[in-house]
Short mmCIF file of C-alpha atoms and ligand atoms in Angstrom, two decimals:
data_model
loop_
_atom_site.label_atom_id
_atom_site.label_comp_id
_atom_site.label_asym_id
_atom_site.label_seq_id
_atom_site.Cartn_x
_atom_site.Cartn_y
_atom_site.Cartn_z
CA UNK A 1 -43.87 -12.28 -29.05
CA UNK A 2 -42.25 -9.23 -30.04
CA UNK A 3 -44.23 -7.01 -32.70
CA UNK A 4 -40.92 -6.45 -35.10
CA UNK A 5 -38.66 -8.67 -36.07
CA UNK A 6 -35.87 -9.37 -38.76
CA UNK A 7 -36.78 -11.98 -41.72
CA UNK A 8 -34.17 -13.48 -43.65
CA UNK A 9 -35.55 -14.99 -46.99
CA UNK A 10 -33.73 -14.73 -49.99
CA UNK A 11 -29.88 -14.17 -48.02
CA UNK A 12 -27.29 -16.84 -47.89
CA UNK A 13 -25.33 -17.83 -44.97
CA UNK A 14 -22.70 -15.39 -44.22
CA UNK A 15 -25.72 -12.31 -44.78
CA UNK A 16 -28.02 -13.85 -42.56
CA UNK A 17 -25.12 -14.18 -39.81
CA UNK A 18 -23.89 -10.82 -40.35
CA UNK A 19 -27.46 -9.33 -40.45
CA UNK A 20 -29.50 -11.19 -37.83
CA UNK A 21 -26.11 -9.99 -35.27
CA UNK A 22 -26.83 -6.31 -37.13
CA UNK A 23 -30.59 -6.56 -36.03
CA UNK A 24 -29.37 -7.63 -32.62
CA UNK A 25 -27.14 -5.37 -31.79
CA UNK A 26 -29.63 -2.45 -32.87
CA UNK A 27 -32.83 -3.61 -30.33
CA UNK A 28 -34.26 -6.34 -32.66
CA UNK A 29 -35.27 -9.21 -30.44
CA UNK A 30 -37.11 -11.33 -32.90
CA UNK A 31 -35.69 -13.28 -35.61
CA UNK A 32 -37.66 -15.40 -38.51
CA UNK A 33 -36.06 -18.01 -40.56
CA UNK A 34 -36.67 -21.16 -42.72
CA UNK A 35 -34.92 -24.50 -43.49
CA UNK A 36 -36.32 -23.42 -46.80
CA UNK A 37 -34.01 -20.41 -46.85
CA UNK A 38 -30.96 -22.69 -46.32
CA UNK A 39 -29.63 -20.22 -44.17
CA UNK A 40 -29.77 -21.50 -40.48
CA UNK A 41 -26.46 -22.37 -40.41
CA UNK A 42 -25.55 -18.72 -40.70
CA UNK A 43 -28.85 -17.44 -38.95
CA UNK A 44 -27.58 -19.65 -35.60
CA UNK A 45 -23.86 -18.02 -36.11
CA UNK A 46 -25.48 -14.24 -36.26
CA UNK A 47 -28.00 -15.13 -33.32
CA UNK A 48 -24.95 -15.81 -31.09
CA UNK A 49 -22.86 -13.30 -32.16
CA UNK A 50 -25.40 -10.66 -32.09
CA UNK A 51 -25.97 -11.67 -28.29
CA UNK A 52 -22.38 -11.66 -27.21
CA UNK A 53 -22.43 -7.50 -28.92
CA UNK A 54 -25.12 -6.84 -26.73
CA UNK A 55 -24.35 -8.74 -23.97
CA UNK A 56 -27.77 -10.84 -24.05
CA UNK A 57 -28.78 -13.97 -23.09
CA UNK A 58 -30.91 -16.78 -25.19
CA UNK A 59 -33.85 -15.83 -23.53
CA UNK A 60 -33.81 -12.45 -24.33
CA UNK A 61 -34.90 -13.51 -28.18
CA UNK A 62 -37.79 -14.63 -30.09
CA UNK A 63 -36.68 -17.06 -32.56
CA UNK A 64 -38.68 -18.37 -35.63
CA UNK A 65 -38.21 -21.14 -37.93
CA UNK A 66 -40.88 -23.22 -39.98
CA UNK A 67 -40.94 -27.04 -41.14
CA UNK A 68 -39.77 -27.20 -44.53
CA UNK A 69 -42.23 -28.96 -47.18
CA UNK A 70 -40.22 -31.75 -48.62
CA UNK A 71 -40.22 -33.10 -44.76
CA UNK A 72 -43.47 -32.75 -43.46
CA UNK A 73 -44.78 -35.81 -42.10
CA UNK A 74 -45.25 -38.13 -39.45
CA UNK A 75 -43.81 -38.05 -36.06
CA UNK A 76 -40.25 -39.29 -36.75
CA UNK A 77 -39.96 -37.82 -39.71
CA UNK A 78 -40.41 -34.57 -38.36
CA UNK A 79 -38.77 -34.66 -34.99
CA UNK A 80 -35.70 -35.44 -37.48
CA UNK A 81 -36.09 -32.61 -39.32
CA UNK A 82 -36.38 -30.16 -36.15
CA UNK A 83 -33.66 -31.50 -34.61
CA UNK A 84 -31.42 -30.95 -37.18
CA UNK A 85 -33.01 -27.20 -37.66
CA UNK A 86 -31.87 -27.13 -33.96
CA UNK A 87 -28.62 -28.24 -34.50
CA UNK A 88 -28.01 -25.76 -37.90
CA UNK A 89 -29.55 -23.08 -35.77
CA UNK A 90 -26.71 -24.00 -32.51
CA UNK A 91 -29.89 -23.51 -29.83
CA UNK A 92 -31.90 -26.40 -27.60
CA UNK A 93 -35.21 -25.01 -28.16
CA UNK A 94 -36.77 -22.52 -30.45
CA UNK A 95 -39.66 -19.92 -29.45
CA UNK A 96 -41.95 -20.47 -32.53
CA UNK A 97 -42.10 -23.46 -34.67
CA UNK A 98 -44.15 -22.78 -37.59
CA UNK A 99 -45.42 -25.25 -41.00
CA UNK A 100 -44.13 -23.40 -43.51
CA UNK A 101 -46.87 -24.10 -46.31
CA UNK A 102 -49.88 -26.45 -46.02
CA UNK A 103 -48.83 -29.24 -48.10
CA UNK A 104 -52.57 -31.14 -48.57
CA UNK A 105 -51.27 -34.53 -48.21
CA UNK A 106 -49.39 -34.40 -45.08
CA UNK A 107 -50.48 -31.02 -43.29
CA UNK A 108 -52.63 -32.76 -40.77
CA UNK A 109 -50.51 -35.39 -39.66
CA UNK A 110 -47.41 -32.80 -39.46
CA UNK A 111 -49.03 -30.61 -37.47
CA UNK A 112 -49.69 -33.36 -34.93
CA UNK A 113 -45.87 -34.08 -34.72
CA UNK A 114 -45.38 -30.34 -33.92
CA UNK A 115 -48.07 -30.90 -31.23
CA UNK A 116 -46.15 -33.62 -29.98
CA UNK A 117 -42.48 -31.54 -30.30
CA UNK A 118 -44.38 -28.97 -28.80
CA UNK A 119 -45.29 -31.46 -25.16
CA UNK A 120 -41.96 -32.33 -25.29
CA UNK A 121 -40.85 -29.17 -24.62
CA UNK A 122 -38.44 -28.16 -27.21
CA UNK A 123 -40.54 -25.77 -28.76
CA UNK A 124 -42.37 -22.66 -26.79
CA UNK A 125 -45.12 -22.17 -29.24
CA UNK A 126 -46.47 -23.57 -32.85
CA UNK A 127 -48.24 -22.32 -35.74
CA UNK A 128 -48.63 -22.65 -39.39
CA UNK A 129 -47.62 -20.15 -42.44
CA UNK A 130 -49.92 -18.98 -45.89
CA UNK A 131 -52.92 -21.14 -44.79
CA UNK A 132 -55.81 -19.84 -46.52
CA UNK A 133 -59.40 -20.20 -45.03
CA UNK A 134 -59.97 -23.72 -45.76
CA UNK A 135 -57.58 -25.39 -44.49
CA UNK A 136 -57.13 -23.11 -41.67
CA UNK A 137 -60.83 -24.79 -40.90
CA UNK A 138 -59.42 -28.01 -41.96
CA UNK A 139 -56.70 -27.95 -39.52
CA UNK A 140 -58.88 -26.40 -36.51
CA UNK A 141 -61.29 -29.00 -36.29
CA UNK A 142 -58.34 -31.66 -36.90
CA UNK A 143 -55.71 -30.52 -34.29
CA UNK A 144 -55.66 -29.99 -30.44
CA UNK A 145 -53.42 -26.69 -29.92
CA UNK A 146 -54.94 -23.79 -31.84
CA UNK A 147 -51.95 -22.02 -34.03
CA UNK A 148 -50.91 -19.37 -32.02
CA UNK A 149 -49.89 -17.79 -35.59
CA UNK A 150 -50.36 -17.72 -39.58
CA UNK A 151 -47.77 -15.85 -40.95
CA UNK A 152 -49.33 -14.61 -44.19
CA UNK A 153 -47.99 -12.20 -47.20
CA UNK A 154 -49.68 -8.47 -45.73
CA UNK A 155 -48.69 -5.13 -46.83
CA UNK A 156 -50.40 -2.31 -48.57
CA UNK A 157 -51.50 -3.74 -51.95
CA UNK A 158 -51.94 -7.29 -50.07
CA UNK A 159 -54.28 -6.47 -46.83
CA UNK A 160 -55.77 -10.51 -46.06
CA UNK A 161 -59.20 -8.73 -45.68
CA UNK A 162 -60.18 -12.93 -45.69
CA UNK A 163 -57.67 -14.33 -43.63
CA UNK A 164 -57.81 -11.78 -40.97
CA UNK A 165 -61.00 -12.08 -39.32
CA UNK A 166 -60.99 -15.23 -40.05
CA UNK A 167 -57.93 -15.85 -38.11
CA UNK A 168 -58.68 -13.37 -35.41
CA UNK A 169 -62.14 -14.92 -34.72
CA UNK A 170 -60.56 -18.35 -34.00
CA UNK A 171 -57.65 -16.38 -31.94
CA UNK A 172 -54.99 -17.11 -34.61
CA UNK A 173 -52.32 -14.25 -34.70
CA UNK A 174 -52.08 -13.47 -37.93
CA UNK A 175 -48.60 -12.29 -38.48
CA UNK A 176 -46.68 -10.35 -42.17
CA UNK A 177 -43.97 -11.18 -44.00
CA UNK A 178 -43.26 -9.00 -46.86
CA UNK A 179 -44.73 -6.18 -45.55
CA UNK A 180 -43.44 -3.85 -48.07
CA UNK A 181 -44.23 -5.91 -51.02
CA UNK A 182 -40.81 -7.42 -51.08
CA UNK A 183 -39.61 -3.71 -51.92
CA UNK A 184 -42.63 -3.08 -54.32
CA UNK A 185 -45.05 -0.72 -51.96
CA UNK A 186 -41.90 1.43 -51.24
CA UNK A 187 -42.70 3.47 -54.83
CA UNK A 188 -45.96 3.17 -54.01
CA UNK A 189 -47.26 7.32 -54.63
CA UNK A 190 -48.93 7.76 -51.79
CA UNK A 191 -46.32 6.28 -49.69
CA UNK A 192 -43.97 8.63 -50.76
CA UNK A 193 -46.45 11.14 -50.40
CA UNK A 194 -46.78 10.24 -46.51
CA UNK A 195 -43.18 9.90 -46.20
CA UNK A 196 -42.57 13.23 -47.14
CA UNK A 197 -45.58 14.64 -45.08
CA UNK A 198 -44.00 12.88 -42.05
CA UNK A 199 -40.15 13.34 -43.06
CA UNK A 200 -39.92 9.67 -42.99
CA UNK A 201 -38.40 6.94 -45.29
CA UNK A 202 -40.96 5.00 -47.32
CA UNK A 203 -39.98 1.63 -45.32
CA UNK A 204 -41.09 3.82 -41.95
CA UNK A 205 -44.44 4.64 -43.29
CA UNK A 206 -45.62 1.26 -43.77
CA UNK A 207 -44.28 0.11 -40.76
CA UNK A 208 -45.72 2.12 -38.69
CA UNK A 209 -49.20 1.59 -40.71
CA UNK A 210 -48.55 -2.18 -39.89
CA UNK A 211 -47.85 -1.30 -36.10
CA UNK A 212 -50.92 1.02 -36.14
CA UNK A 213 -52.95 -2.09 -37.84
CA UNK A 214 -51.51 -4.74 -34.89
CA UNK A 215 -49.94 -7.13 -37.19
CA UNK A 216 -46.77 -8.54 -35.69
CA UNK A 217 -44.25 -8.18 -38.67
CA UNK A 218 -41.25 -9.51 -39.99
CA UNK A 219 -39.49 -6.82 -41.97
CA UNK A 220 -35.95 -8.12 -44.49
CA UNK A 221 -33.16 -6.10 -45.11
CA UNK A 222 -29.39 -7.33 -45.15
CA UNK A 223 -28.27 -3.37 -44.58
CA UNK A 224 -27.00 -2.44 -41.17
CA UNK A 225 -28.73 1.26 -42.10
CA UNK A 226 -32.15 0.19 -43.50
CA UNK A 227 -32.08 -2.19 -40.32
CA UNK A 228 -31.88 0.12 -37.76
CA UNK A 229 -33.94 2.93 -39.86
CA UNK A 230 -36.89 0.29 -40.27
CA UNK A 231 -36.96 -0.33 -36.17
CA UNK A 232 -36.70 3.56 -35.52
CA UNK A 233 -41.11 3.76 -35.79
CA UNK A 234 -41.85 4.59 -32.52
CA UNK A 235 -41.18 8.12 -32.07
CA UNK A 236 -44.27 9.35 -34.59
CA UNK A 237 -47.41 8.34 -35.33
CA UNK A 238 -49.79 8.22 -38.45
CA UNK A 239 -53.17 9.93 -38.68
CA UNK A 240 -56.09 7.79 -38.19
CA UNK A 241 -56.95 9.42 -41.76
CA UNK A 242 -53.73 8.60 -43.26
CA UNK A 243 -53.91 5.29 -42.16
CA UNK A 244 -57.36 4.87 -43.70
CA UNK A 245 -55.87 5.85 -46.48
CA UNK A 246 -53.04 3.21 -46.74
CA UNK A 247 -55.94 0.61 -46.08
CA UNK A 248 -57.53 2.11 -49.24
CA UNK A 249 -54.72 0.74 -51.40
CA UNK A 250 -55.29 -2.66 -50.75
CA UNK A 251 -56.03 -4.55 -54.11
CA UNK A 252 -55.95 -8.12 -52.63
CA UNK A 253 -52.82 -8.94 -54.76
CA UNK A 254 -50.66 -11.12 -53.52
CA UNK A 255 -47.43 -11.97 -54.57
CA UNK A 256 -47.32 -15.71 -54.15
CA UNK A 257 -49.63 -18.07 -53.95
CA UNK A 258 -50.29 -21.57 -54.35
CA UNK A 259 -51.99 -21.26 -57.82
CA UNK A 260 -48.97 -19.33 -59.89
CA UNK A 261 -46.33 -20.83 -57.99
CA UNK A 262 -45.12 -24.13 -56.78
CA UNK A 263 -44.39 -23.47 -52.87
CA UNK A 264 -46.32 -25.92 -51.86
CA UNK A 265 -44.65 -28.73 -53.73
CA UNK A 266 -42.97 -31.33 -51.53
CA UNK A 267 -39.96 -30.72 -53.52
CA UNK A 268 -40.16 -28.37 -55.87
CA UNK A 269 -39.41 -25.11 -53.52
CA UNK A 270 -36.39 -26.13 -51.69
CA UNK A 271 -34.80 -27.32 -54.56
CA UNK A 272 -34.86 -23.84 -56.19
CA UNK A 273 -34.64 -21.74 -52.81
CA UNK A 274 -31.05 -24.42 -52.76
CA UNK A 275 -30.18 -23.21 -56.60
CA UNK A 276 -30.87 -19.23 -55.82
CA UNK A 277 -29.32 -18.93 -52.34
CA UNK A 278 -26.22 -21.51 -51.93
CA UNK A 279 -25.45 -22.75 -48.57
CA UNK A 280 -21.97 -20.71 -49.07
CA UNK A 281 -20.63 -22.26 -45.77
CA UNK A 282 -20.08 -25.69 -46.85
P1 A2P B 301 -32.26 -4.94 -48.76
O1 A2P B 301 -32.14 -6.30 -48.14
O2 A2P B 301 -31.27 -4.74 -49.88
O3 A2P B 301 -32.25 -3.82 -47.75
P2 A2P B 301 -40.07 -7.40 -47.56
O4 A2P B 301 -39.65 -7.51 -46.12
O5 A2P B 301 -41.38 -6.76 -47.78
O6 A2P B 301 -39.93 -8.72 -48.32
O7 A2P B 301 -39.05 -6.39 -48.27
C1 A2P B 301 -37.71 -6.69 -48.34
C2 A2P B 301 -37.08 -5.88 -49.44
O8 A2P B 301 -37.15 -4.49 -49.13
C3 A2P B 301 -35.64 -6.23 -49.62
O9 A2P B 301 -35.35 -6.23 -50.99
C4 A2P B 301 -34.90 -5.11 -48.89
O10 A2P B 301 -33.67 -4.85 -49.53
C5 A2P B 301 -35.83 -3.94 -49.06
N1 A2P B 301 -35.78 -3.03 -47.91
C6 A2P B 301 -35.91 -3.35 -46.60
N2 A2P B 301 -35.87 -2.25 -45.83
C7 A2P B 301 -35.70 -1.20 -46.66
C8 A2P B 301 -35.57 0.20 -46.47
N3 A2P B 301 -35.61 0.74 -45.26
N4 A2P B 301 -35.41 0.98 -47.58
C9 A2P B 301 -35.37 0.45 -48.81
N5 A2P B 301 -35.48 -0.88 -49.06
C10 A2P B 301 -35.64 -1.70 -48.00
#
């Protein structure tokens, strides 16, 4: 899968579709959203207009969407659910299908419909989303495919020093979102210490720390600029001593987790992801 990609959490409709065609258009080639985001809809709409500006084809794209809570479940109930993601999204198959959180109730016997989804061809690869240790072992010894990802909160102040090895030692790919603290890292001093040692913007520093690191990321932003700025990391590189440094700021903090926040309700998250980012196409 490609190693950068645009997220779209927290944008409705028309931003996603105007963004994820911005991200397009400028060399992105991976693209993560949610039915939790309640943005597909406009996610599907900037996926094909972003590959008519370039003059792509489907194939040329990594896309990403997870399994919301509220419709985990067994096999019918979620080969519903994905096929309507398919149909909001306007695609026949999607590259990555991941489980969004681990609900405890019903994560097993979800993840054995996305097995099945996954033989049936309509799906190129699954994998789960903010599974800690436990039920990362949970799911292992309960499941036949191994999760080819966990997508996990990482950036500076947030490093998964557990999850990681974990993860890696069972050949999970443990992939970022957030990874620049949602914003928060950008102030961070020493980041704006590097980024004027480097002549680089904040957002570039960590970036290229998380490229140096080999975590696949998923960076947000709904500005054309701070799109195409945070993709422009390959022309310089960080000191190995620089990036020790950055991995010296980790404080295992992250910013949200099961125990202070309700995302892994069945209901509770999509019902206030609804509230704070309307569908604004219907
Ligand atoms: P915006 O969408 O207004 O550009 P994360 O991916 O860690 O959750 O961070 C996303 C946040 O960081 C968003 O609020 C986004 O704002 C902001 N952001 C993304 N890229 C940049 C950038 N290059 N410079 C400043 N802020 C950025």
């Amino acid at each position: 899968m490609p190693r950068l990609g645009l997220g779209v959490w927290k944008t409705d409709n028309h931003t996603a579709r105007d963004s994820v065609a911005a991200a397009i258009r400028n060399g992105y080639r991976a693209i993560d959203t949610a039915r939790q985001y309640g943005n597909e809809q406009g996610t599907g709409a900037g996926i094909k207009l972003g590959l008519e500006q370039a003059g792509l084809k489907r194939d040329d794209i990594f896309v990403t969407t997870k399994l919301y809570n509220g419709e985990q479940g067994d096999y019918d109930q979620v080969a519903k659910a994905f096929e309507h993601q398919l149909s909001d999204l306007g695609l026949d198959y999607v590259d990555l299908y991941l489980m969004h959180w681990p609900v405890d109730a019903t994560f097993i016997e979800s993840y054995h419909a996305m097995e099945r989804l996954y033989h049936e061809g309509k799906i190129r690869a699954i994998g789960v989303s903010n599974f800690d240790n436990d039920r990362m072992a949970k799911l292992l010894e309960a499941s036949e495919i191994v999760p080819a990802v966990n997508q996990m909160e990482f950036n500076p102040t947030n490093q998964e020093h557990d999850i990681l090895p974990f993860d890696q030692s069972h050949s999970v790919e443990m992939t970022a979102w957030s990874p620049l603290g949602g914003g928060a890292s950008l102030s961070n001093p020493l980041i704006q210490e590097l980024a004027k040692k480097y002549q680089r913007s904040a957002a570039q520093i960590i970036l290229r720390w998380e490229w140096q690191r080999d975590i696949v990321t998923v960076v947000k932003s709904t500005h054309e600029k701070r799109i195409i700025q945070n993709s422009q990391i390959f022309d310089f590189s960080l000191s190995d001593e620089d990036v020790q440094k950055i991995n010296q700021l980790d404080q295992g903090k992250r910013g949200l987790w099961y125990d202070d926040f309700q995302w892994h309700n069945p209901k509770g998250a999509y019902g206030n992801s609804i509230d704070q980012w309307p569908d604004t196409r219907k």
